[in-house]
CSV table of C-alpha atoms in Angstrom, one decimal:
chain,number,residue,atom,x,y,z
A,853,UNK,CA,-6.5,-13.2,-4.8
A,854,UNK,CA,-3.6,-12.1,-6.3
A,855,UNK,CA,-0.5,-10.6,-4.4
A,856,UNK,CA,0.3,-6.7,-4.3
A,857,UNK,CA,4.0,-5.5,-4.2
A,858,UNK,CA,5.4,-3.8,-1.7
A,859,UNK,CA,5.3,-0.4,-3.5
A,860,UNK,CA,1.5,-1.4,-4.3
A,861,UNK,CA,0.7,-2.0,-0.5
A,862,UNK,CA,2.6,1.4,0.2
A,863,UNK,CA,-0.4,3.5,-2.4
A,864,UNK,CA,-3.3,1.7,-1.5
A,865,UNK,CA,-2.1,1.9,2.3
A,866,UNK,CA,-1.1,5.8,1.8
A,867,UNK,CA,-4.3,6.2,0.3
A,868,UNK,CA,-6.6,5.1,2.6
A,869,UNK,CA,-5.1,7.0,5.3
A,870,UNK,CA,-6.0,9.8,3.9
A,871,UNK,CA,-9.5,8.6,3.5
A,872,UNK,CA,-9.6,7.8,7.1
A,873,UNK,CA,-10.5,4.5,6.7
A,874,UNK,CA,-7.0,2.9,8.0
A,875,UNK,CA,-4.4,4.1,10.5
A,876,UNK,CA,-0.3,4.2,9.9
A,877,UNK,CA,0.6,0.7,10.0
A,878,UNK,CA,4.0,0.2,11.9
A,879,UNK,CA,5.5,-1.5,9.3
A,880,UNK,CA,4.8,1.5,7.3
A,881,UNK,CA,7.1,3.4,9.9
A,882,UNK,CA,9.8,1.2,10.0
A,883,UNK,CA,9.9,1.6,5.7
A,884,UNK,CA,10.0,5.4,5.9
A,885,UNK,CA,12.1,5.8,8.7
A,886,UNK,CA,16.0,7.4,8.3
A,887,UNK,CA,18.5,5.1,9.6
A,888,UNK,CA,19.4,6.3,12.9
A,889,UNK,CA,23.0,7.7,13.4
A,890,UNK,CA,25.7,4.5,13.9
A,891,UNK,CA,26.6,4.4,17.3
A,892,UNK,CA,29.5,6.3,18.9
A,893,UNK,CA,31.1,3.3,20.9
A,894,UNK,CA,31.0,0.3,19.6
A,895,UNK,CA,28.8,-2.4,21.5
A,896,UNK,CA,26.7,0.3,23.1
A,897,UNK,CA,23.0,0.1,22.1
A,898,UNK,CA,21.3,3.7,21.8
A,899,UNK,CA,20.3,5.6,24.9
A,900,UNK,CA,17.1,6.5,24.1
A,901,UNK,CA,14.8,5.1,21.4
A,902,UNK,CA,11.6,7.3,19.9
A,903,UNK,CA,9.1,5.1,17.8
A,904,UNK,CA,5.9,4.1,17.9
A,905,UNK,CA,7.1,0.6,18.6
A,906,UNK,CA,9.7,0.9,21.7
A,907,UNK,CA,7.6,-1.8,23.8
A,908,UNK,CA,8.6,-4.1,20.8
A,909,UNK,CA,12.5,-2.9,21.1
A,910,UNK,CA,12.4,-3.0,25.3
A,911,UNK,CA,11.4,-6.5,24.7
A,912,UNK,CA,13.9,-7.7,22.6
A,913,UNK,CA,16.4,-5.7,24.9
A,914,UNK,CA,15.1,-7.6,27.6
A,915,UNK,CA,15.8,-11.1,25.9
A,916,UNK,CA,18.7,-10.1,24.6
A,917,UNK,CA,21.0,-7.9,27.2
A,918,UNK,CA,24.0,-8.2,25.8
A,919,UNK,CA,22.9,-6.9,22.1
A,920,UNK,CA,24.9,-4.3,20.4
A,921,UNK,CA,22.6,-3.7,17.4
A,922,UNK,CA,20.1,-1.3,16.6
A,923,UNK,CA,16.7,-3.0,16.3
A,924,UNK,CA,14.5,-0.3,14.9
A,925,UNK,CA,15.1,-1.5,11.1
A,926,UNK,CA,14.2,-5.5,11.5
A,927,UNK,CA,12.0,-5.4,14.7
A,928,UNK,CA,9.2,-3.0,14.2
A,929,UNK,CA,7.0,-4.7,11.4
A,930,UNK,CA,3.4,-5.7,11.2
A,931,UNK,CA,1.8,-8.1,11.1
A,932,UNK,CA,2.9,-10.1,13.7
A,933,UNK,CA,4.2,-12.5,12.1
A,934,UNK,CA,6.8,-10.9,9.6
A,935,UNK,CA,7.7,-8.8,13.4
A,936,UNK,CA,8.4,-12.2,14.8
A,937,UNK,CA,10.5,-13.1,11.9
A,938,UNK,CA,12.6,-9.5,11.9
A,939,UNK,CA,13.5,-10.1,15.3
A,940,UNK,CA,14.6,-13.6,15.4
A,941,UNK,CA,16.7,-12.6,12.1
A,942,UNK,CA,18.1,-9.6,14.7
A,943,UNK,CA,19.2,-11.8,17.1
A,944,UNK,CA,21.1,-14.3,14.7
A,945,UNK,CA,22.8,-10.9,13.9
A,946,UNK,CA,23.7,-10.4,17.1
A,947,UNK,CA,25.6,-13.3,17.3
A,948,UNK,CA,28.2,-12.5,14.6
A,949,UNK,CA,25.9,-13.9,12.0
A,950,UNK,CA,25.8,-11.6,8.6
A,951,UNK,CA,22.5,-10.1,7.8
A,952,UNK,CA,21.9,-12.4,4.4
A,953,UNK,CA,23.4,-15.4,6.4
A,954,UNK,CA,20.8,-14.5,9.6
A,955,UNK,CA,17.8,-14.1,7.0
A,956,UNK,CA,18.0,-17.2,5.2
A,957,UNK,CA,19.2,-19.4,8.7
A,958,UNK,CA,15.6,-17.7,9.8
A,959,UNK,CA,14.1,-18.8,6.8
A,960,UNK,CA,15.2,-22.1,7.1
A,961,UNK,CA,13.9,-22.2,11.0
A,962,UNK,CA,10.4,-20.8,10.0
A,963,UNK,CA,9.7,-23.8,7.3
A,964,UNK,CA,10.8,-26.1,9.6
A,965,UNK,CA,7.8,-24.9,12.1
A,966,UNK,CA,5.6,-24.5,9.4
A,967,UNK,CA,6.3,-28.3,7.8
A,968,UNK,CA,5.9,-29.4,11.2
A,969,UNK,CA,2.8,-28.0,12.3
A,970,UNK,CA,1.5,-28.2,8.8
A,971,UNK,CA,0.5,-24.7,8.1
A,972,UNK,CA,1.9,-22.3,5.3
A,973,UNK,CA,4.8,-20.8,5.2
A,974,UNK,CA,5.8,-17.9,6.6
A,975,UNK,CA,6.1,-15.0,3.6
A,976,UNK,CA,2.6,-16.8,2.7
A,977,UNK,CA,1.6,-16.1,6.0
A,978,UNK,CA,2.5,-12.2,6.1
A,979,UNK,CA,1.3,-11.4,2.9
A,980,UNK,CA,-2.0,-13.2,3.6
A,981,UNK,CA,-2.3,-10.7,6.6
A,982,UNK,CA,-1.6,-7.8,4.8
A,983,UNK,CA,-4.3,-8.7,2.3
A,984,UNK,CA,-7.2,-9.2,4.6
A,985,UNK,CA,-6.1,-5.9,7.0
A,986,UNK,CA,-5.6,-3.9,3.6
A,987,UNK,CA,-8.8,-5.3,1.3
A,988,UNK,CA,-11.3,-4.8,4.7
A,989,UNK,CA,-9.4,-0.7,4.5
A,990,UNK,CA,-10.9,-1.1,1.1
A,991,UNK,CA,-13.7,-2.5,1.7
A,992,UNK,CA,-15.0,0.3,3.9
A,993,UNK,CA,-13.5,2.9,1.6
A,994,UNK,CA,-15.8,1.8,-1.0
A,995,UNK,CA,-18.8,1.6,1.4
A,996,UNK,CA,-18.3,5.3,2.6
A,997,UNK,CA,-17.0,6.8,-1.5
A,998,UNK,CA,-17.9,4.4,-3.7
A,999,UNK,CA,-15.5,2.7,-6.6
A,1000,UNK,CA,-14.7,5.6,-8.9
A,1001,UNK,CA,-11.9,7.5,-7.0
A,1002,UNK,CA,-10.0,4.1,-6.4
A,1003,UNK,CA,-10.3,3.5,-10.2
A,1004,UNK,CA,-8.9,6.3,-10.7
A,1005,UNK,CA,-5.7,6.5,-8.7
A,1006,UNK,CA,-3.0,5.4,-10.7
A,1007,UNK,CA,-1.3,2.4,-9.5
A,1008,UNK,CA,-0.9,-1.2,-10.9
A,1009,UNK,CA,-2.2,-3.4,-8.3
A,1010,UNK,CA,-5.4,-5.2,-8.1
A,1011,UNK,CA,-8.4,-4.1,-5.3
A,1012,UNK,CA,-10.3,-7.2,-5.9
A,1013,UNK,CA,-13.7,-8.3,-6.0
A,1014,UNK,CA,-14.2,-4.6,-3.4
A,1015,UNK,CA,-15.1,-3.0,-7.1
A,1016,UNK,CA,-18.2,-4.9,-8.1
A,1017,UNK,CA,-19.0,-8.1,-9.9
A,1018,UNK,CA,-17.7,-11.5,-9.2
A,1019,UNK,CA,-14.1,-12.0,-9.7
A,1020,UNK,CA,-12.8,-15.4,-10.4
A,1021,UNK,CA,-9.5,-17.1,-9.9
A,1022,UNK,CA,-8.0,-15.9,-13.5
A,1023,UNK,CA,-9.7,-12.4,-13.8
A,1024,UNK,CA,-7.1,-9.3,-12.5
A,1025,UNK,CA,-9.7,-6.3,-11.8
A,1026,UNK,CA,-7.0,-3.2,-12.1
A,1027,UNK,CA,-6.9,0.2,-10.0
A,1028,UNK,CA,-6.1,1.6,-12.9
A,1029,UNK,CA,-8.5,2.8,-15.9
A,1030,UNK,CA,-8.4,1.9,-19.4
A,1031,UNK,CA,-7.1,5.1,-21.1
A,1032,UNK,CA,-8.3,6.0,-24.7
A,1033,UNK,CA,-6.0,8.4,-27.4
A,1034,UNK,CA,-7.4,9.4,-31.2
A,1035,UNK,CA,-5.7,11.5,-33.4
A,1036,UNK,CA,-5.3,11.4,-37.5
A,1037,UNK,CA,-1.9,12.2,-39.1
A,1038,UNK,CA,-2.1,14.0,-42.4
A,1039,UNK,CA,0.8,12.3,-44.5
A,1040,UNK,CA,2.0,13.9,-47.5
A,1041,UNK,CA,1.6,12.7,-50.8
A,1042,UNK,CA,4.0,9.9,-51.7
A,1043,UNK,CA,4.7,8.6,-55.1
A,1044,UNK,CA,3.4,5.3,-56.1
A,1045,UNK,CA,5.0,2.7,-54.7
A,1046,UNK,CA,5.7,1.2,-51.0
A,1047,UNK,CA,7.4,3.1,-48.2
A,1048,UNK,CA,8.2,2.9,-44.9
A,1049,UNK,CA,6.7,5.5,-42.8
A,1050,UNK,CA,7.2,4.0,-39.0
A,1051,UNK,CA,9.1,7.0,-38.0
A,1052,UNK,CA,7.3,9.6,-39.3
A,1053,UNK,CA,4.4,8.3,-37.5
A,1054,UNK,CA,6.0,7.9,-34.3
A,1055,UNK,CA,7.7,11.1,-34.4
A,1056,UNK,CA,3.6,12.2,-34.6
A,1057,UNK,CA,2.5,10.1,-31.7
A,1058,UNK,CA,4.6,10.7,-28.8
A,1059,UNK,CA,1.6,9.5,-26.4
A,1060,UNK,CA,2.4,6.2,-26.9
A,1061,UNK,CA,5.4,6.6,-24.5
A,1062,UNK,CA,2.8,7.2,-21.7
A,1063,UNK,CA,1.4,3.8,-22.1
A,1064,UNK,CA,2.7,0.8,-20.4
A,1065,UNK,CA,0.7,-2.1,-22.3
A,1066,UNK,CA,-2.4,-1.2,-25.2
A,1067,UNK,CA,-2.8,-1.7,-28.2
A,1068,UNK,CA,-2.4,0.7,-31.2
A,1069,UNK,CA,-4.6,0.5,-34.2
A,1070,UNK,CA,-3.9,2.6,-37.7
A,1071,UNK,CA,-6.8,3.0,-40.6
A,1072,UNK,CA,-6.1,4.7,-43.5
A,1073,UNK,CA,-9.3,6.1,-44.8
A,1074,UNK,CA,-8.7,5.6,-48.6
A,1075,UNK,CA,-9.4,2.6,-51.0
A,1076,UNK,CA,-6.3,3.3,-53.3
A,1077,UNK,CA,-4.0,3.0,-50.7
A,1078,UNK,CA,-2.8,0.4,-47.3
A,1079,UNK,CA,-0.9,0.0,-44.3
A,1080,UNK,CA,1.7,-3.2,-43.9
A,1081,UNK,CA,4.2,-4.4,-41.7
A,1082,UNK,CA,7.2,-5.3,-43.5
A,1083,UNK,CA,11.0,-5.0,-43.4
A,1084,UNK,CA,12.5,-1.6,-42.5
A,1085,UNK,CA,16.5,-2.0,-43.2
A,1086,UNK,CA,16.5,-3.2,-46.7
A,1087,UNK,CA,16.0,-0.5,-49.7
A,1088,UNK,CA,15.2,-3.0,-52.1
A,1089,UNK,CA,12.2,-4.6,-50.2
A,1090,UNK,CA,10.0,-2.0,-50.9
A,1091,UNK,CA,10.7,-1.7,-54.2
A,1092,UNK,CA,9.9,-5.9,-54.5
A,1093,UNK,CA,6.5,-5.8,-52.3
A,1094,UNK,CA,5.8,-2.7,-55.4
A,1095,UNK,CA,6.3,-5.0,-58.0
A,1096,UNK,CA,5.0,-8.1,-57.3
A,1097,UNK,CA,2.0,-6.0,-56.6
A,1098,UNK,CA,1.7,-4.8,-59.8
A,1099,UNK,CA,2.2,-8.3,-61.5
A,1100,UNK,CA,-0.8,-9.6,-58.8
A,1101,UNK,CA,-3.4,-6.3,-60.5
A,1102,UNK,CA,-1.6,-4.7,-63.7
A,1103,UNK,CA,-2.6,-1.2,-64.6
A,1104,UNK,CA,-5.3,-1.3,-67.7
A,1105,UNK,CA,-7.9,-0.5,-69.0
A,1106,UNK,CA,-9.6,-3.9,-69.6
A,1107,UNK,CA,-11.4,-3.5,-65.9
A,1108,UNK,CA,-14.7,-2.6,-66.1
A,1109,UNK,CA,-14.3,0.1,-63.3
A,1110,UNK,CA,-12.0,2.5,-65.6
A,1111,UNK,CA,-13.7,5.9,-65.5
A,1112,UNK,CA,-10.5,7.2,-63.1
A,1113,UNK,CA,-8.0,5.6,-65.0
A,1114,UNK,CA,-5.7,2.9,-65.6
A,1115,UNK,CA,-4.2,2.6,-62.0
A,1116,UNK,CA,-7.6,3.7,-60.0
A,1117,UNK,CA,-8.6,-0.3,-60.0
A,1118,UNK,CA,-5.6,-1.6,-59.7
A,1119,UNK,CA,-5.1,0.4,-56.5
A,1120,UNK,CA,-8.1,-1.0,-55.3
A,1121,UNK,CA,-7.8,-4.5,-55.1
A,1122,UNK,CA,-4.2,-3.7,-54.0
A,1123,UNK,CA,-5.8,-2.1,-51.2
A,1124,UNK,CA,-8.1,-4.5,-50.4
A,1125,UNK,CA,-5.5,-7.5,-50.9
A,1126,UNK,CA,-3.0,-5.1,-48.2
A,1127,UNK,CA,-5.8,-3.9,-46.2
A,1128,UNK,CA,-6.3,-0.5,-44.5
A,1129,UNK,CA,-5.0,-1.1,-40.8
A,1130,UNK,CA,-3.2,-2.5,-38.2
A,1131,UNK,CA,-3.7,-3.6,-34.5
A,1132,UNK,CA,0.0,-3.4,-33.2
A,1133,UNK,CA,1.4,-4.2,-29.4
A,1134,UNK,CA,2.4,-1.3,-27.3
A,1135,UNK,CA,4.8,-2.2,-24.2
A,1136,UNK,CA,6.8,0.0,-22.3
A,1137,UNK,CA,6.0,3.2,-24.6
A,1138,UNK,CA,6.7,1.6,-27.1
A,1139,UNK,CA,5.3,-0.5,-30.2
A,1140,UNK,CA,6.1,-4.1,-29.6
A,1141,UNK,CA,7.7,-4.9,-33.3
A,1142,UNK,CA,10.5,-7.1,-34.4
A,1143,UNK,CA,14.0,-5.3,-34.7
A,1144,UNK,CA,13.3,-5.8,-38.6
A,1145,UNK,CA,9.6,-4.7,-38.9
A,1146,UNK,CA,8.2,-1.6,-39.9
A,1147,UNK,CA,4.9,-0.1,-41.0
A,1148,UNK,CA,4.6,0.5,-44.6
A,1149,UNK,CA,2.6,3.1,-46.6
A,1150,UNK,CA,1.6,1.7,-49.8
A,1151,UNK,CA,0.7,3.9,-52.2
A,1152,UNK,CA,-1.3,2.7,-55.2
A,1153,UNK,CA,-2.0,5.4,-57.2
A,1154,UNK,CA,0.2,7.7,-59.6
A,1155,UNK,CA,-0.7,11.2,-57.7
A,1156,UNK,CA,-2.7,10.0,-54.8
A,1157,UNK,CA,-1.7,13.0,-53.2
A,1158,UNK,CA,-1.8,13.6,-49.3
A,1159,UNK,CA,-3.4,10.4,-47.1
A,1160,UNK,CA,-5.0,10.6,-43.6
A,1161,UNK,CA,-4.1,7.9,-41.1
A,1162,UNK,CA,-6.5,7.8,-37.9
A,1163,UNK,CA,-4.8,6.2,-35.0
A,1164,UNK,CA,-6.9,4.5,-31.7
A,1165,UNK,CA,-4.5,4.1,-28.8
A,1166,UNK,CA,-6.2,1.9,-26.0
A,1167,UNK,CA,-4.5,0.5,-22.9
A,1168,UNK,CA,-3.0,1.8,-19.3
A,1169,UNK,CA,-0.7,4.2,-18.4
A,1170,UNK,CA,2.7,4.5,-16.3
A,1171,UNK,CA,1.5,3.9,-12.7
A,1172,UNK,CA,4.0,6.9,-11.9
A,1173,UNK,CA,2.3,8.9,-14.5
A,1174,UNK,CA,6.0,9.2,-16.4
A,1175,UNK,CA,6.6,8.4,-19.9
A,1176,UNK,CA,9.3,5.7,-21.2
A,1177,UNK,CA,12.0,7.3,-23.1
A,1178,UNK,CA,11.5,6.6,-26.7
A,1179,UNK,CA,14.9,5.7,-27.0
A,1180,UNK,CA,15.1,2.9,-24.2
């Protein structure tokens, strides 16, 4: 089963709530929760405490009588284990020891217990808790609405096998949907010749910042002209890919397809030699291409006049629903 992050834990925890299929977990208390004001005397411990979890506090006072710190932060977590671990790392604290200092000294002490009485260790251990409370929350969830309005909230962690079918050690089974995007572009006509049109068609597609990983697919629907990744910062590329194109199928009038002219053939096995599309990367809102690539618009004819481009954009949005700036 793969591991949620915290923020994940947070949305599928906040959801359920609402569903009424889980109750507010402490731990969920202590990560919300202001900071309470710093003390006015200095090794005087707060006079009144108002959580969920002051048995937890009292019990640490009582161990601890001479502590000066406020426990509310580190010693009101669930499960009981990462609770157990916040408030022995409170007590090193106590002692003079500096919060990172106390955390890994704790760290240290836990591994020790778990090499010696051979179980896992103790982040394992928490996270393994918070999986089973969280995917029974789902569970029932499912049971009671079914798996459509958890595949549709918008978050990037995995509900596991809860969804239907088996899932297997290597398959990830996402919350979030595969989204779908089709448009055509209308280019205008562009004299014969290769050019680079990668900002124009971005400029046209700004959905693709709303994507966090697809894919993006462009067809040209003509068979005189062709798509191409090449380089974008040189002038004289383009010019090049041109002629060497026209050495590979010369204009004439020797082919036996001639009744559109001397370039219509030509353009055609250019086009079929280029070919009309291409599946490009999208990460982070934006195409995954080299710093030198861009895509190319060849055009094949003498007046092939205005083309049409139809662009597919599969793949899954911004868990946050925000878009990447294009200029990232």
């Amino acid at each position: 089963m793969a591991k949620r992050s915290t923020a994940g834990l947070v949305k599928y925890v906040k959801f359920l709530m609402e569903a009424g299929v889980m109750e507010r977990p402490l731990w969920l208390d202590a990560l919300e929760r202001v900071a309470p004001p710093t003390l006015t005397k200095a090794g005087r411990r707060p006079q009144s405490i108002r959580f969920p979890e002051d048995e937890i506090v009292r019990a640490y006072y009582k161990r601890n009588p001479g502590a000066s710190l406020e426990p509310i932060y580190l010693g009101s977590f669930e499960p009981s284990t990462a609770r157990r671990f916040a408030t022995r790392q409170l007590e090193l604290m106590d002692q003079g020891i500096s919060r990172k200092d106390a955390r890994l000294q704790t760290q240290s002490e836990f591994k020790a217990e778990a090499a010696a009485s051979n179980e896992k260790g103790v982040i394992a251990t928490i996270q393994a808790e918070e999986e089973i409370h969280l995917d029974q929350a789902i569970k029932t969830y499912v049971e009671r609405h079914g798996h459509k309005p958890l595949q549709q909230m918008n978050t990037r962690e995995n509900y596991g096998s809860h969804a239907g079918g088996n899932k297997s050690d290597t398959t990830t089974t996402h919350f979030r949907p595969t989204e779908w995007v089709s448009k055509t572009l209308e280019l205008p006509g562009y004299p014969r010749g290769c050019h680079v049109i990668h900002r124009q068609l971005l400029q046209n597609l700004p959905e693709i910042a709303e994507f966090e990983v697809g894919f993006a697919q462009f067809f040209i629907q003509h068979t005189s002209a062709s798509l191409t990744i090449s380089e974008n910062a040189s002038s004289d590329v383009p010019l090049d890919l041109a002629d060497a194109l026209d050495k590979l199928a010369p204009d004439g009038m020797h082919y036996r397809h001639s009744d559109e002219g001397p370039d219509d053939m030509p353009a055609h096995i250019k086009s079929c030699l280029m070919g009309p599309s291409l599946m490009l990367p999208i990460a982070q809102g934006r195409l995954a291409l080299g710093i030198w690539q861009g895509i190319y618009l060849n055009e094949h004819r003498n007046y092939g006049g205005p083309r049409k481009i139809v662009v597919t954009i599969q793949g899954q949005k911004r868990a946050d629903g925000r878009k990447y700036s294009q200029y990232q």
